[in-house]
CSV table of C-alpha atoms in Angstrom, one decimal:
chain,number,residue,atom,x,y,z
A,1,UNK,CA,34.7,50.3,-29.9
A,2,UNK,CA,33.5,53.3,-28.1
A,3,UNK,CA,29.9,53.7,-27.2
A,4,UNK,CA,28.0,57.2,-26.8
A,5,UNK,CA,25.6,58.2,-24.0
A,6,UNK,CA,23.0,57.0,-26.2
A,7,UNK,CA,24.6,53.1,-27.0
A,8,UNK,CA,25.2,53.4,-23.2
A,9,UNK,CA,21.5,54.0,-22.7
A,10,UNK,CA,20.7,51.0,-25.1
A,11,UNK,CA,23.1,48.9,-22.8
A,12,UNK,CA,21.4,49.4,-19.7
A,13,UNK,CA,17.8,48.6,-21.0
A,14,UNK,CA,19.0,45.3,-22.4
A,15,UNK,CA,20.5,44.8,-18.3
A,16,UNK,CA,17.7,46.2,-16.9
A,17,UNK,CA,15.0,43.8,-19.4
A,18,UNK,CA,17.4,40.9,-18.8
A,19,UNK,CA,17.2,40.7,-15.2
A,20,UNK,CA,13.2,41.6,-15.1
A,21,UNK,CA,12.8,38.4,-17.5
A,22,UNK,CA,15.2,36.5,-15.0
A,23,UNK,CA,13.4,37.9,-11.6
A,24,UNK,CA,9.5,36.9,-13.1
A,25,UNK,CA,10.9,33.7,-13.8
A,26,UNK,CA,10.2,33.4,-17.8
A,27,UNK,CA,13.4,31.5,-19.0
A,28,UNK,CA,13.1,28.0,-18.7
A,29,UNK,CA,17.1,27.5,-18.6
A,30,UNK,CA,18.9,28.5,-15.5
A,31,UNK,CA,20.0,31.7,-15.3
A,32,UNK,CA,23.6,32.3,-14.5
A,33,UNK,CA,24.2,34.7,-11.3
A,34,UNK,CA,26.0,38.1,-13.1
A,35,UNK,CA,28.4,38.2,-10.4
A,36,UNK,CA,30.2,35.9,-8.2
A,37,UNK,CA,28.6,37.1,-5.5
A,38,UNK,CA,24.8,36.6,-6.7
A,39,UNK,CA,26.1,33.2,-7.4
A,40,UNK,CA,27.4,33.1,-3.6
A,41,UNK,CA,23.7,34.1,-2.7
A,42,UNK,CA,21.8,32.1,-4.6
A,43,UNK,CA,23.5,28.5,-3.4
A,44,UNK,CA,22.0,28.8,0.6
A,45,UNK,CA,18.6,29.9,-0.9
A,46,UNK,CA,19.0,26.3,-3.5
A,47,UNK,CA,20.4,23.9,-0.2
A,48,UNK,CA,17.5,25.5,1.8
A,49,UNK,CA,15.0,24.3,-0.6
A,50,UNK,CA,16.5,21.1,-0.6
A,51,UNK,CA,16.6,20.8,3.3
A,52,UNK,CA,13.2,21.7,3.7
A,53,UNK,CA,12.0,19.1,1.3
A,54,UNK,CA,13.8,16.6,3.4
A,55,UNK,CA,12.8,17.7,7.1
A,56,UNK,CA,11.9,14.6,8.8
A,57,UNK,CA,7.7,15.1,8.8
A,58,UNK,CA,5.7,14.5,12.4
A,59,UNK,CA,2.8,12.5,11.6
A,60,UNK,CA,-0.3,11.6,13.5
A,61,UNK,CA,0.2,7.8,13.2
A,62,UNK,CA,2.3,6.1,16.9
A,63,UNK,CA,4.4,4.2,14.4
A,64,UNK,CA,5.7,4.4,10.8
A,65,UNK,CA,8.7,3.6,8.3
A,66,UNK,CA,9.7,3.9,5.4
A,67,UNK,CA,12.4,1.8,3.0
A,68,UNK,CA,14.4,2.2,-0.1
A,69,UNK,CA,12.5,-0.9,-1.9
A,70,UNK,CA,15.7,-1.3,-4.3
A,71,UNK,CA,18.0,-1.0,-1.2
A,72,UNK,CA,16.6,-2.3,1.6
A,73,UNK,CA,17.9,1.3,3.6
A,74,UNK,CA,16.1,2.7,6.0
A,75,UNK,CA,14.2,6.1,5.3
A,76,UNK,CA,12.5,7.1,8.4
A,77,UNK,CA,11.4,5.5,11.9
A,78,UNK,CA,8.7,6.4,14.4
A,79,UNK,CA,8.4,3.6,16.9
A,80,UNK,CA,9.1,1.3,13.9
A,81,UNK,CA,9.3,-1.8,16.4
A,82,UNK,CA,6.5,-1.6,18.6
A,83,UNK,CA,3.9,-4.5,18.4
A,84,UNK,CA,0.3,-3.0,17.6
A,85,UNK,CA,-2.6,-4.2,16.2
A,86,UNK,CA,-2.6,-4.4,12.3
A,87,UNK,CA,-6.2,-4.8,11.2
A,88,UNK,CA,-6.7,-5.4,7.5
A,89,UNK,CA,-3.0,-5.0,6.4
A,90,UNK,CA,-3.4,-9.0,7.9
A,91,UNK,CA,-4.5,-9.7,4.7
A,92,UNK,CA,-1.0,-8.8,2.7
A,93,UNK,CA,0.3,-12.2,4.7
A,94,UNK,CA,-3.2,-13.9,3.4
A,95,UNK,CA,-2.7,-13.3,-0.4
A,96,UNK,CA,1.1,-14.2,0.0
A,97,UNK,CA,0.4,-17.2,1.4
A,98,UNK,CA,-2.2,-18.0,-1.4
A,99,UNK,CA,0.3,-17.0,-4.1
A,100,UNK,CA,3.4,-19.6,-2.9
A,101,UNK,CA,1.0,-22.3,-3.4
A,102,UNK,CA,3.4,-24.7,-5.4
A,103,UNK,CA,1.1,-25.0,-8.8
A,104,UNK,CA,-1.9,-22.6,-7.8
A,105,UNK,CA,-4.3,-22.5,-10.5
A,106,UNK,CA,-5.7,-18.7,-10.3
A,107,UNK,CA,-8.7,-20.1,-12.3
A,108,UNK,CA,-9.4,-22.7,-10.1
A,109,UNK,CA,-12.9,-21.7,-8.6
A,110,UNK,CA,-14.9,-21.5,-5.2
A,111,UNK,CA,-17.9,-22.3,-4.2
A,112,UNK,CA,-18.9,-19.7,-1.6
A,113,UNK,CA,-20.4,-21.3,1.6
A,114,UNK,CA,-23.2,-19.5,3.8
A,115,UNK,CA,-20.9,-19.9,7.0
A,116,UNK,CA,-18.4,-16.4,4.9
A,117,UNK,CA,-21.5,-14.4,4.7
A,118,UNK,CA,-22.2,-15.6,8.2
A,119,UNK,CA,-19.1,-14.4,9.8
A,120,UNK,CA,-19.2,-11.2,7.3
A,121,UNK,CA,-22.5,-10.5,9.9
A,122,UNK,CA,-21.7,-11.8,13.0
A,123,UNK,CA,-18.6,-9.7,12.9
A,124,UNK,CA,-20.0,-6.6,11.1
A,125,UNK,CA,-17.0,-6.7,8.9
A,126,UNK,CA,-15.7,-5.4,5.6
A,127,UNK,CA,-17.3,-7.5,2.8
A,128,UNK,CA,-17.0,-8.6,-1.0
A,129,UNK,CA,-20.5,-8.9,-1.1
A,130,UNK,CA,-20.1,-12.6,-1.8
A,131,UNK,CA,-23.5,-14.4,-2.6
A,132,UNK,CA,-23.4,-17.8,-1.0
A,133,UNK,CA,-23.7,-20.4,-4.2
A,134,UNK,CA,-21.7,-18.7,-6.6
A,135,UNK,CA,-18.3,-20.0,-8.0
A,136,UNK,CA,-15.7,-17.0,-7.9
A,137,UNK,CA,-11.9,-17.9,-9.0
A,138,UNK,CA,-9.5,-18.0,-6.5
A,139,UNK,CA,-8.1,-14.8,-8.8
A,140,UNK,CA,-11.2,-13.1,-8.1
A,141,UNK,CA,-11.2,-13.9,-4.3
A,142,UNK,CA,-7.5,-12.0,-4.4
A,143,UNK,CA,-9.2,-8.8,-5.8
A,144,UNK,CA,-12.3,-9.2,-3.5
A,145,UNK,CA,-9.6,-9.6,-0.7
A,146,UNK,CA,-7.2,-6.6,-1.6
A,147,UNK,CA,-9.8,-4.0,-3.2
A,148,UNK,CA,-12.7,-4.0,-0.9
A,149,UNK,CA,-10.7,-5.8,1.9
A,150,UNK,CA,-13.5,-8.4,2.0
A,151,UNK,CA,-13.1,-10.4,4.9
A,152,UNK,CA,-15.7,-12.9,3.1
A,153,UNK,CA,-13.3,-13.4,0.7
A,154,UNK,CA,-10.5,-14.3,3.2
A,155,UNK,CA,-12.3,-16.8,4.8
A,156,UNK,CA,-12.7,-18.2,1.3
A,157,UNK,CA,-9.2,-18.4,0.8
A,158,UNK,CA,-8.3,-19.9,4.3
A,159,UNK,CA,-11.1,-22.5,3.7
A,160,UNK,CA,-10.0,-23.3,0.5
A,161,UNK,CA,-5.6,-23.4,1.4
A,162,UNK,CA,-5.9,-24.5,4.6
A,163,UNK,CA,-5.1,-28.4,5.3
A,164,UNK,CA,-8.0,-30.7,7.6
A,165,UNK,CA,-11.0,-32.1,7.1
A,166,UNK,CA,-12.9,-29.4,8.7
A,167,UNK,CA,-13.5,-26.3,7.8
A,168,UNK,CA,-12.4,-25.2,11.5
A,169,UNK,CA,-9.1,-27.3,11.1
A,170,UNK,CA,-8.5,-25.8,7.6
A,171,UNK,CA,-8.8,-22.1,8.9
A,172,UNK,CA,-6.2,-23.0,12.0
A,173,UNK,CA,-3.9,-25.0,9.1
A,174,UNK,CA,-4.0,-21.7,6.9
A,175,UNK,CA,-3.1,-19.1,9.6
A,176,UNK,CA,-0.4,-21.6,10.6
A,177,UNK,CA,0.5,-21.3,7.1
A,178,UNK,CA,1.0,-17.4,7.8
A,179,UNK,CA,3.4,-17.8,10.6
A,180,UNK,CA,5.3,-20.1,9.1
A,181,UNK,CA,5.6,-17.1,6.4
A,182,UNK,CA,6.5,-14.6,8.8
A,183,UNK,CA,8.9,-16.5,10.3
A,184,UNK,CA,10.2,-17.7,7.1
A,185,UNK,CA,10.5,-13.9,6.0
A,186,UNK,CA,12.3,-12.9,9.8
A,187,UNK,CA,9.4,-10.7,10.2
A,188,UNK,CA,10.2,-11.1,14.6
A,189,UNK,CA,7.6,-8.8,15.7
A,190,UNK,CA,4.7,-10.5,14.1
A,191,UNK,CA,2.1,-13.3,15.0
A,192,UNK,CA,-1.5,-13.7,13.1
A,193,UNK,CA,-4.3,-15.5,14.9
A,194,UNK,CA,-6.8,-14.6,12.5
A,195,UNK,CA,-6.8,-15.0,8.0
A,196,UNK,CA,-7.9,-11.3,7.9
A,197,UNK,CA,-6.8,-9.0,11.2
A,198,UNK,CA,-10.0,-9.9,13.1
A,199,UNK,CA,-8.0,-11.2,16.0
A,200,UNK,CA,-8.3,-12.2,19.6
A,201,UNK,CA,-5.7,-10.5,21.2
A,202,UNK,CA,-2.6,-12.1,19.7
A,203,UNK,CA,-2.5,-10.2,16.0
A,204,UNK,CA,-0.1,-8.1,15.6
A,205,UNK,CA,3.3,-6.6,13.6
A,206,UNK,CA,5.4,-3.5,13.6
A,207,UNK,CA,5.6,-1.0,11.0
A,208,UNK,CA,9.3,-2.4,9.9
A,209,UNK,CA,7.9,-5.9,9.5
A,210,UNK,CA,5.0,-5.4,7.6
A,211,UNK,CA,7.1,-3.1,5.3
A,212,UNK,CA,9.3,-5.7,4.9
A,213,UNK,CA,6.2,-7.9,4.4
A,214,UNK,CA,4.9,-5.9,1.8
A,215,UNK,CA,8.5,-5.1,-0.2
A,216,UNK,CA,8.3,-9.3,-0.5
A,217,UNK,CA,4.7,-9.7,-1.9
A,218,UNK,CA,5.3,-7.4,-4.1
A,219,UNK,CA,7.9,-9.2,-6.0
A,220,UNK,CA,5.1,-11.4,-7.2
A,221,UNK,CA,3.1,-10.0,-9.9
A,222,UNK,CA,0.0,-11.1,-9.3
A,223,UNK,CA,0.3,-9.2,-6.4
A,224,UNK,CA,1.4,-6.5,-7.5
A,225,UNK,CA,-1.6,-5.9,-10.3
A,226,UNK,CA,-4.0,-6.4,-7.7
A,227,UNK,CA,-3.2,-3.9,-5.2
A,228,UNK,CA,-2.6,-1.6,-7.9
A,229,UNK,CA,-6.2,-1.8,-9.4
A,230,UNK,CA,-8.3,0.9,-8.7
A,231,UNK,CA,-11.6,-0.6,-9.3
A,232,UNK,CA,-12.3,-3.7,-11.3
A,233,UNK,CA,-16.0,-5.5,-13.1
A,234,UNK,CA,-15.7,-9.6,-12.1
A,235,UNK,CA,-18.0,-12.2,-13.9
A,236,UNK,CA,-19.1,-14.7,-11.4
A,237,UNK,CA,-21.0,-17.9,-12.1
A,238,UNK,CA,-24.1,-18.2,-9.7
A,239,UNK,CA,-25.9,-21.3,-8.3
A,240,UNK,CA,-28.3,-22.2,-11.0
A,241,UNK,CA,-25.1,-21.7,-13.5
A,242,UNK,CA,-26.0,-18.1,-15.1
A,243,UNK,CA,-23.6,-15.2,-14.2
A,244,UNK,CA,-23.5,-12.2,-12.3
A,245,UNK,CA,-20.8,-8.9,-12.0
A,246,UNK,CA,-19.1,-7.9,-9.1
A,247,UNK,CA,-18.0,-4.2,-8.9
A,248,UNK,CA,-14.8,-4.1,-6.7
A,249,UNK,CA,-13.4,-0.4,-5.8
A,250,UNK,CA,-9.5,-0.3,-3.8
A,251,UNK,CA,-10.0,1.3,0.0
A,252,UNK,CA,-6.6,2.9,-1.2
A,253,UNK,CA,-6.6,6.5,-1.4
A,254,UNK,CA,-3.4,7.1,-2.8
A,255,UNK,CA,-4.2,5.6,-6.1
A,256,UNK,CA,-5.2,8.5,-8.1
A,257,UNK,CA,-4.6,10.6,-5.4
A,258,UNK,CA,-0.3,10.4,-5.0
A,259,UNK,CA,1.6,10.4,-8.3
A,260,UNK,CA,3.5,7.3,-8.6
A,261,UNK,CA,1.1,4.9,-5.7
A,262,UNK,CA,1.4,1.2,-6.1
A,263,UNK,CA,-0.7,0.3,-3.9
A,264,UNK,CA,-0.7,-2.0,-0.7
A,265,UNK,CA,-3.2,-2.1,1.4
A,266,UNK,CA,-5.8,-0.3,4.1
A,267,UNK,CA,-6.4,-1.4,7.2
A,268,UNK,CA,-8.4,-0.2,10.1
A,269,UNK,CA,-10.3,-1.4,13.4
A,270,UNK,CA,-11.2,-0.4,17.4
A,271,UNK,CA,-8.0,-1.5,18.7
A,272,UNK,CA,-6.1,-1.2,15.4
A,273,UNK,CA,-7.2,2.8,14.4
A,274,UNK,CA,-6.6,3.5,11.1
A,275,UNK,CA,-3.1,1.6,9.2
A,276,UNK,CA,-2.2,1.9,5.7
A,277,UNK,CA,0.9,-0.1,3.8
A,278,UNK,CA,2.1,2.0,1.2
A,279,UNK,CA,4.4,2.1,-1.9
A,280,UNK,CA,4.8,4.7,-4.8
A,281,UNK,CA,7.9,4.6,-7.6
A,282,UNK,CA,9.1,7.9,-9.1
A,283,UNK,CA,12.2,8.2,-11.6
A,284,UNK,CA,13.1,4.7,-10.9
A,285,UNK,CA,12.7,4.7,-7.4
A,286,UNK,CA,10.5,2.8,-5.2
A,287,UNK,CA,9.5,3.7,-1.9
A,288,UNK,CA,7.8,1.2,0.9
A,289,UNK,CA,6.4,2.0,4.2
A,290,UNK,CA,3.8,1.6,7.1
A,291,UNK,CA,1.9,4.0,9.4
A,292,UNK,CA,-0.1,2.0,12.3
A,293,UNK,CA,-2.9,3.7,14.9
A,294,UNK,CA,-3.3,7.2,12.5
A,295,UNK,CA,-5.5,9.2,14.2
A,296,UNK,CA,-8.7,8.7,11.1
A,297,UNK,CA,-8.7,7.9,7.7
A,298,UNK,CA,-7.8,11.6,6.3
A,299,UNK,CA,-4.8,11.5,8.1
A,300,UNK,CA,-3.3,8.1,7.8
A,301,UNK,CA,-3.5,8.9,4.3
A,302,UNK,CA,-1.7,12.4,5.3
A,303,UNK,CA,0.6,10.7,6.7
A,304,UNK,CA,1.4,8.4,3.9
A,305,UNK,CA,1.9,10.8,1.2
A,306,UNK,CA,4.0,12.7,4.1
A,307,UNK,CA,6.6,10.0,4.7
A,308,UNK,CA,6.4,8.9,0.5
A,309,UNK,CA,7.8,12.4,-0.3
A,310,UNK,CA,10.1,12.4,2.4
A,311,UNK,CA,11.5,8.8,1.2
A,312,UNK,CA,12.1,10.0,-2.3
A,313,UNK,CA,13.5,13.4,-1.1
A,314,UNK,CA,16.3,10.9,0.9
């Protein structure tokens, strides 16, 4: 069919609105290239958004890693070996060891003894707010634990797992308890001398090992609905046998603030800086990983969502 100057005209506009629509992006389905050579063009542009998105990030934090959690491969490495203080993220080994008890009773409950409150002072450390008399479940001591990483709540634990017939004995039995696990678990580069990353000079991991640390607890789920709580209303039963609420908020940024987070757990301290174990799942994918000694809180969270998006861009 022939076409006049004026169906030639009518041609042109349709070319000319077609690529307009294609250039501001309105079409939802891809648009194919017109020539061979557009679609030439257009590849580099496509495998240079791609690279970019998986540009190994700097971060602030001396060490960090990152797994495949279905895989086991490694993701990323920044000094993922080197010893350093853990802080808080100590307490990932404390509710694992709690949760292999053979037959632990979650309801089982606590009386909470004035020396936790003590220790919660004399060490001016994170706290459950624990009021000395009440009976809290050992379920609840796992949230206090992981939420508001109260320390309180970990010398609970230790008191209460621990083997001796002092309380001092019980503690020593417990963390003994936790090396056993690490050892158990080939975590090499770690040792615990304290229930809850208050050390003295002998607590430590890498980033690898707590990752792998974390990738293990996480198969329980117990564990796994704790550290993904965001916040969470407990009923306690007091001294004189009434009751009382505990409000318990996660130190974990990246719940509600990284699409996908898990969890694990915070950690922070003088010698430690500021340490966060991590994991988020997207389309089936799970992602694990570690940064130890970030420079403040901000940016160990920074750093977090930086190596997340990188492992899922692997």
């Amino acid at each position: 069919m022939k076409l006049g100057i004026a169906g030639t005209r009518r041609v042109a506009t349709v070319a000319l609105t077609s690529g307009a629509v294609l250039t501001t992006g309105l079409l939802t389905a891809p648009a194919q290239a017109s020539t061979p050579a557009q679609a030439t063009a257009a590849a580099p542009a496509q495998a240079q958004a791609l690279a970019a998105a998986a540009k190994k990030p700097s971060v602030t934090a001396k060490g960090g890693y990152v797994m495949n959690s279905g895989t086991g491969k490694s993701l990323y490495t920044k000094a993922a070996d080197t010893r350093r203080s853990t802080g808080s993220t100590t307490k990932i080994m404390t509710a694992r060891v709690v949760l292999a008890q053979k037959n632990l009773n979650l309801n089982r409950k606590v009386t909470i003894q004035k020396a936790y409150s003590d220790y919660i002072v004399r060490n001016t450390a994170s706290s459950a707010r624990l009021i000395v008399g009440d009976k809290v479940t050992v379920r609840q001591l796992l949230y206090g634990l992981m939420l508001p990483s109260g320390c309180d709540a970990a010398y609970a634990l230790a008191d209460t797992f621990g083997s001796g017939s002092t309380r001092a004995a019980r503690v020593k039995s417990f963390i003994g308890k936790m090396n056993a696990s690490a050892k158990s678990l080939g975590l090499k580069n770690t040792h615990f001398d304290s229930f809850d990353g208050i050390g003295k000079g002998s607590n430590y991991s890498t980033p690898r090992d707590l990752t792998k640390l974390a990738r293990d607890a996480m198969k329980n789920t117990t564990f796994r609905s704790i550290v993904k709580t965001r916040s969470t209303k407990q009923k306690t039963v007091t001294r004189s046998g009434g009751y009382r609420y505990m409000n318990w908020t996660n130190t974990n940024p990246l719940l509600g603030g990284y699409s996908g987070a898990l969890g694990v757990k915070t950690g922070s301290g003088p010698e430690a800086k500021y340490c966060l174990v991590f994991a988020a799942k997207r389309d089936g994918k799970t992602v694990i990983g570690t940064v130890l000694a970030s420079t403040s809180s901000a940016n160990r969270t920074k750093d977090a969502k930086k190596l997340l998006s990188y492992g899922f861009a692997k």
